[in-house]
Short mmCIF file of C-alpha atoms and ligand atoms in Angstrom, two decimals:
data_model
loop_
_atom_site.label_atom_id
_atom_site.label_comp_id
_atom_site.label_asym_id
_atom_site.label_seq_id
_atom_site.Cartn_x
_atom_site.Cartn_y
_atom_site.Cartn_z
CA UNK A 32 33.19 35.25 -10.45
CA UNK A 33 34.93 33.53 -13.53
CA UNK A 34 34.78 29.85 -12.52
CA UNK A 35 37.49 26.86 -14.09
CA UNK A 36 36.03 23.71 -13.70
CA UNK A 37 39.11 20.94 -13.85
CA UNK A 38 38.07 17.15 -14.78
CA UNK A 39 41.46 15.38 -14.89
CA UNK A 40 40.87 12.15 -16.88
CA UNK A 41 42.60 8.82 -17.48
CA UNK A 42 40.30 6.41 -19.34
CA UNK A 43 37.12 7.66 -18.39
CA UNK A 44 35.69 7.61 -22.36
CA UNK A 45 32.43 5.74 -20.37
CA UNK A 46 32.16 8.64 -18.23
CA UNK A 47 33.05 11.80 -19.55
CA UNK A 48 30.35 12.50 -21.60
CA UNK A 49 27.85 12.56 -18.60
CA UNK A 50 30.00 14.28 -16.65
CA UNK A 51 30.44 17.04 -18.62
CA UNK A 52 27.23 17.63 -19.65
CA UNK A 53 25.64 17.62 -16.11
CA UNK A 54 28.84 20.12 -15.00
CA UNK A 55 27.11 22.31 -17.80
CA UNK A 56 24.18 22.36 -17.12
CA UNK A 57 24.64 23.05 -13.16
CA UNK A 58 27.15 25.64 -14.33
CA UNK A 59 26.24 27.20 -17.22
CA UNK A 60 28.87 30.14 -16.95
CA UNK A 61 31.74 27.78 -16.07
CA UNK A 62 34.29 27.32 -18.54
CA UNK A 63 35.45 23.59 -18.37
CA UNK A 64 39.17 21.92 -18.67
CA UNK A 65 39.80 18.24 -19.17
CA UNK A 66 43.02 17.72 -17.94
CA UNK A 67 43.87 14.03 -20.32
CA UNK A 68 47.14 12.06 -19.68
CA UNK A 69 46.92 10.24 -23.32
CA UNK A 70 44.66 8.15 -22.60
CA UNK A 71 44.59 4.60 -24.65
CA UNK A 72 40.79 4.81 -24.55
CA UNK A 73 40.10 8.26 -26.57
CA UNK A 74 39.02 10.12 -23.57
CA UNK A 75 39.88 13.36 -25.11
CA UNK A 76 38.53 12.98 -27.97
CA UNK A 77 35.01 12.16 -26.51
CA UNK A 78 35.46 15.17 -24.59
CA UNK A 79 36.72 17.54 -27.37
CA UNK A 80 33.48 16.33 -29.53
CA UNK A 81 31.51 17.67 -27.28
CA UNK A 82 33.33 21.39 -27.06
CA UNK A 83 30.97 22.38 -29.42
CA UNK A 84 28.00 21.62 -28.04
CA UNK A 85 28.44 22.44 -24.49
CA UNK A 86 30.76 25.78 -25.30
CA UNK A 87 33.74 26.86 -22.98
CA UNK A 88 34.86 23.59 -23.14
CA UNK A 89 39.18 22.55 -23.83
CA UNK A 90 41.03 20.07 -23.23
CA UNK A 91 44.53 20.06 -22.38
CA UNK A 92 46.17 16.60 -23.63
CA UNK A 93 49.80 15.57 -21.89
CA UNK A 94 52.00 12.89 -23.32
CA UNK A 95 51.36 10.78 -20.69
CA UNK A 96 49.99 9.48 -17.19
CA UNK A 97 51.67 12.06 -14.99
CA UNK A 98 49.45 11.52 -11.98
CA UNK A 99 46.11 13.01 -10.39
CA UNK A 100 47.83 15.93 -9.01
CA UNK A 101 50.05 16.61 -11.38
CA UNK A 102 46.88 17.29 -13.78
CA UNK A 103 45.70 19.61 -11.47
CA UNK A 104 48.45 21.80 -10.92
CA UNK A 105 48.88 21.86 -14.82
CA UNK A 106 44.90 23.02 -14.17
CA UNK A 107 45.69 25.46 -11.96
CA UNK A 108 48.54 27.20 -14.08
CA UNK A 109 45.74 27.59 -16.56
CA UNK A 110 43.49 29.17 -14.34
CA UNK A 111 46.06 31.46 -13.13
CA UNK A 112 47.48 32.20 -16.08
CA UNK A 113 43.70 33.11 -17.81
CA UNK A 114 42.41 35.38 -14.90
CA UNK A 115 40.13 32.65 -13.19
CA UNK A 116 38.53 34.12 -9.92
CA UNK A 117 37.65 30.19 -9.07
CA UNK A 118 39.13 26.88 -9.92
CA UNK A 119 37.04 23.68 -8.71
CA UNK A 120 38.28 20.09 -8.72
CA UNK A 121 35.89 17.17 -9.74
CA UNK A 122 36.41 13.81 -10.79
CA UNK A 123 35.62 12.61 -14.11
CA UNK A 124 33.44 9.40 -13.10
CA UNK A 125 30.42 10.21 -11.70
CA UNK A 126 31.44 10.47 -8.26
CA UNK A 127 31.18 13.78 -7.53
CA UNK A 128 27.36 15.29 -8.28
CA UNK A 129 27.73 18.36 -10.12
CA UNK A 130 24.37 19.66 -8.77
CA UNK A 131 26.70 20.22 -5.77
CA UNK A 132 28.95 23.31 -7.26
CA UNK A 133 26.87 26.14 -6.84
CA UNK A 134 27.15 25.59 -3.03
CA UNK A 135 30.79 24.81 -3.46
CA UNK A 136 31.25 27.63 -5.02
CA UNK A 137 29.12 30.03 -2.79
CA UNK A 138 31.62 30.09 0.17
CA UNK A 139 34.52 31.18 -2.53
CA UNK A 140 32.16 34.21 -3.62
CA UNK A 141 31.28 34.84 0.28
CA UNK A 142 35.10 34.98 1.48
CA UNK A 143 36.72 31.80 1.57
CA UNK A 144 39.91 30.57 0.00
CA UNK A 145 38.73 26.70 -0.46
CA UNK A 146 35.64 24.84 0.07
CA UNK A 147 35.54 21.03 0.57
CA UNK A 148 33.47 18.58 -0.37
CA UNK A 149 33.33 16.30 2.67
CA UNK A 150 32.14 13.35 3.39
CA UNK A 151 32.60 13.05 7.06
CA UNK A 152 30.74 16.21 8.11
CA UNK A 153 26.86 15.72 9.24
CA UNK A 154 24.98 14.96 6.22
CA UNK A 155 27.96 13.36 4.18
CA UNK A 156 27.52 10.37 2.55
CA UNK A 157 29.49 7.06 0.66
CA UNK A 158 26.42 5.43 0.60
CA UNK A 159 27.44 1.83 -1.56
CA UNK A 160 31.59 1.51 0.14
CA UNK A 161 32.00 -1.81 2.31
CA UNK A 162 33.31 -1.03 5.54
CA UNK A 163 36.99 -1.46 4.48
CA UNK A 164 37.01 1.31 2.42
CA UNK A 165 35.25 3.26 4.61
CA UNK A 166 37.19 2.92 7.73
CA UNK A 167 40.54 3.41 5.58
CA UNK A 168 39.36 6.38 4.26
CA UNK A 169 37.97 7.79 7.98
CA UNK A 170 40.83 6.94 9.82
CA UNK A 171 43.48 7.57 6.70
CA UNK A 172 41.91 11.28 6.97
CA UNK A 173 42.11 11.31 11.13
CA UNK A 174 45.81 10.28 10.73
CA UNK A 175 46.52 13.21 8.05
CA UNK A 176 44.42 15.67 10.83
CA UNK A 177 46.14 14.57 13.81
CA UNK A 178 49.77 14.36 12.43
CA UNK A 179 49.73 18.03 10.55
CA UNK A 180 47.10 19.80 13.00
CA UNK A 181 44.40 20.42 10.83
CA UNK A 182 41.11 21.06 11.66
CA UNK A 183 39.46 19.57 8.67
CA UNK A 184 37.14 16.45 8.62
CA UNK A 185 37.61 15.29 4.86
CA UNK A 186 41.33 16.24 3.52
CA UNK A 187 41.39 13.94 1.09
CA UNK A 188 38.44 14.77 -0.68
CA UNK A 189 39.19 15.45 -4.29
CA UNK A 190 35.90 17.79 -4.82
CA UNK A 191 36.96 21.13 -4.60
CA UNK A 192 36.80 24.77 -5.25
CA UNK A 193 39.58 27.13 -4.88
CA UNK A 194 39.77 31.00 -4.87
CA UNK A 195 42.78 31.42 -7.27
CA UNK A 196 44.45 34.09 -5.83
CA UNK A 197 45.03 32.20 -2.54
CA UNK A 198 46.66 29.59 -4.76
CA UNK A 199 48.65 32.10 -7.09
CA UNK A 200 50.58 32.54 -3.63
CA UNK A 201 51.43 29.55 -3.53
CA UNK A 202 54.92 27.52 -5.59
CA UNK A 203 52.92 25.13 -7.17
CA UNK A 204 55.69 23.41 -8.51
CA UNK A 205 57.69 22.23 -5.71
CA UNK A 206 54.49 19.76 -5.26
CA UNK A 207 55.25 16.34 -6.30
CA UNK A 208 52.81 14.76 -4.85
CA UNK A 209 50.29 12.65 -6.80
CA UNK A 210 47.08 10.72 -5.19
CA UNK A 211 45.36 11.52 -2.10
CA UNK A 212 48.68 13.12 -0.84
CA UNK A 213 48.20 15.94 -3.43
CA UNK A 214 44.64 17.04 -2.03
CA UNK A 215 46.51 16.98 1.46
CA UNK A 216 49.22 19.22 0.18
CA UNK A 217 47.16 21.50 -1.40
CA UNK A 218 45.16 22.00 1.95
CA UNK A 219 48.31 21.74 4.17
CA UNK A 220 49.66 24.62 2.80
CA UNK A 221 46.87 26.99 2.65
CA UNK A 222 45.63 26.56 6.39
CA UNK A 223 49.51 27.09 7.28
CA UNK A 224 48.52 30.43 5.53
CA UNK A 225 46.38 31.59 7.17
CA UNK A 226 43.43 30.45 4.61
CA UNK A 227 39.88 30.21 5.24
CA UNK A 228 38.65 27.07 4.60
CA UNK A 229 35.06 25.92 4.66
CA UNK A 230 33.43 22.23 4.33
CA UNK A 231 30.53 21.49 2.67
CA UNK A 232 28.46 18.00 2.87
CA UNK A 233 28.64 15.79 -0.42
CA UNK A 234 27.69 12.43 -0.94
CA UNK A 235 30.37 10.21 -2.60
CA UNK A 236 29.29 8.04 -5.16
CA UNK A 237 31.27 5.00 -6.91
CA UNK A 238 31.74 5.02 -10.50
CA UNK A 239 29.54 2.99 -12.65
CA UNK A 240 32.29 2.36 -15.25
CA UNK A 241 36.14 1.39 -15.60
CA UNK A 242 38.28 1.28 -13.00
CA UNK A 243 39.66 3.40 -9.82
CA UNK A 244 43.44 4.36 -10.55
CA UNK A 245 44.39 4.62 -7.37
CA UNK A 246 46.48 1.63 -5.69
CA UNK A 247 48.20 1.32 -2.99
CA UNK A 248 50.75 2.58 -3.94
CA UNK A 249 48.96 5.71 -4.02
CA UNK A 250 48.03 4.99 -0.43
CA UNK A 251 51.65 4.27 0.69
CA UNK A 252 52.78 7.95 -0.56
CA UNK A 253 50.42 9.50 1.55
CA UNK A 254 50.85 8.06 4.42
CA UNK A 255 54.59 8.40 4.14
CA UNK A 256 54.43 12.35 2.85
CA UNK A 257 51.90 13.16 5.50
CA UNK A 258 54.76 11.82 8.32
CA UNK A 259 57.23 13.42 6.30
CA UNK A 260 55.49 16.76 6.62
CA UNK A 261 54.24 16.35 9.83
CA UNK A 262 57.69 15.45 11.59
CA UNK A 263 59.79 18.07 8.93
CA UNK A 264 57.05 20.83 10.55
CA UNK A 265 57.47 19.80 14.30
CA UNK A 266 60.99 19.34 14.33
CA UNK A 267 61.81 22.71 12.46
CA UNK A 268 58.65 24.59 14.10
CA UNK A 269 57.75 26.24 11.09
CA UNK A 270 55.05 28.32 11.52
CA UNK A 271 54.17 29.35 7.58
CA UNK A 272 55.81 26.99 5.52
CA UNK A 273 55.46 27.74 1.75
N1 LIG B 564 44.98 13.27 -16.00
C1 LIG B 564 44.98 12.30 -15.06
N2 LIG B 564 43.83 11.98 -14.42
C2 LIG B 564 43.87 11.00 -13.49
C3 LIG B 564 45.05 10.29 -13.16
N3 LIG B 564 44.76 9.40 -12.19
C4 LIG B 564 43.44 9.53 -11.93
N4 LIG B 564 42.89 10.48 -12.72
C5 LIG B 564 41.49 10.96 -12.73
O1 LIG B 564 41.21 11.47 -11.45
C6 LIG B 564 39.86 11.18 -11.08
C7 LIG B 564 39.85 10.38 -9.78
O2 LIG B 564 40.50 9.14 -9.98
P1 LIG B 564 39.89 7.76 -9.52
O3 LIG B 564 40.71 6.69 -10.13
O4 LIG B 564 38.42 7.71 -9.80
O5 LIG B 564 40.16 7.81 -7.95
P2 LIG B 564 39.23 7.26 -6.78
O6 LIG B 564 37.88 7.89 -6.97
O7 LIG B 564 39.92 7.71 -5.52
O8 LIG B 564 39.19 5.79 -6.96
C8 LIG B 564 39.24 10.45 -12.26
O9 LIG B 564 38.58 11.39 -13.08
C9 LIG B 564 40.48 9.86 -12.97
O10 LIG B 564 40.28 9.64 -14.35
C10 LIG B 564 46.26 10.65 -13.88
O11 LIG B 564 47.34 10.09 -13.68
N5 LIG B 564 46.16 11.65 -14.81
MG1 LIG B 565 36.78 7.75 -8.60
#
């Protein structure tokens, strides 16, 4: 399986380094994208220095911050357009462990269309978040399951991997949706499918340096697309909406 591994990036220069080279070295085979929205801190060029090194290693730089998903589906155009079997989603900061792709990857190579890397299935973890977060993020993803139907424990979840042919199917561009709404989306739309989607146990960790980009702002949009969707889907009954 030819695997894409997609880091989106704005201002992680204090992260990306170790990032990439521990995605390397758990996936040697990989080839690796670095999605960078310009950012003001040199991200890409940290990351391009290393291309060398590591091998199978580009970045794709964008004129500016665009938004989390709309890195990813520039990602996933690449991964379409190159042949990719697998595309996997993983954030540039340290939260994500890379040690944990080869068993995100396994259920792609075994059948399924997406695996998730979930924190609120037995054995997932956010060990250091204060309860705030926590309960925002449990009941922000038991709001998303209840209002579309979904029988998924982490939807949010931004650690991924993807066969690409179930997302070749799939208009990529009529997303516009940018934060956790995007992640949503993306797993909206291939359970309405028909996809197979599997979750795997990760623990979360919070980055060590720079800041979070999302706001609440980020927040707001997904609350409001996820009632958008929800309501748009019960009041038109559509079974397989594209
Ligand atoms: N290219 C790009 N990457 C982004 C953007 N917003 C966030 N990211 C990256 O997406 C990943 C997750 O974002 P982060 O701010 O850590 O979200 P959090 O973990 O939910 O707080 C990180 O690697 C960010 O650098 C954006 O607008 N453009
Ligand atoms: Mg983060």
């Amino acid at each position: 399986m030819r695997t894409l591994v997609v880091l989106p990036t704005f201002n992680e220069a204090a992260n990306v380094e170790q990032a990439l080279r521990r995605i390397r070295k758990a996936v040697p085979d990989a080839s690796l994208l670095v999605v960078d929205d310009a950012s003001p801190d040199g991200t890409a060029d940290v990351a391009e220095s290393l291309a060398g090194e590591l091998g199978a290693l580009e970045v794709l730089r964008r004129s500016g911050k665009a938004g989390l998903g709309s890195a990813y589906r520039a990602g996933f155009a690449v991964a379409i357009r190159d042949g990719f079997d697998v595309v996997v989603e993983i954030d540039a900061d340290g939260s994500h462990d890379p040690s944990d792709l080869p068993a995100l990857i396994s259920p792609i190579v075994h059948g399924a269309d997406l695996t998730i890397g979930s924190r609120y299935v037995p054995g997932g973890q956010i060990p250091s978040w204060p309860w705030r977060r926590r309960f925002l993020s449990r009941w922000g993803n038991r709001y998303v399951a209840g209002f579309l139907g979904l029988a998924l424990n982490d939807a949010t979840s931004g650690y991924r991997a993807y066969r690409v042919t179930a997302l070749a199917d799939i208009d990529l561009d009529r997303g516009r949706a940018e934060g956790y709404a995007f992640q949503v989306e993306m797993a909206y739309r291939l359970v309405r499918r028909g996809a197979k989607v599997v979750e795997i146990p990760i623990a979360f960790r919070d980055r060590e340096h720079g800041e979070s980009k999302m706001s609440g702002r980020i927040v707001v949009e997904a609350a409001l697309l996820v009632a958008g969707w929800g309501l748009r889907d019960m009041l038109l009954r559509r079974r397989r909406p594209r």
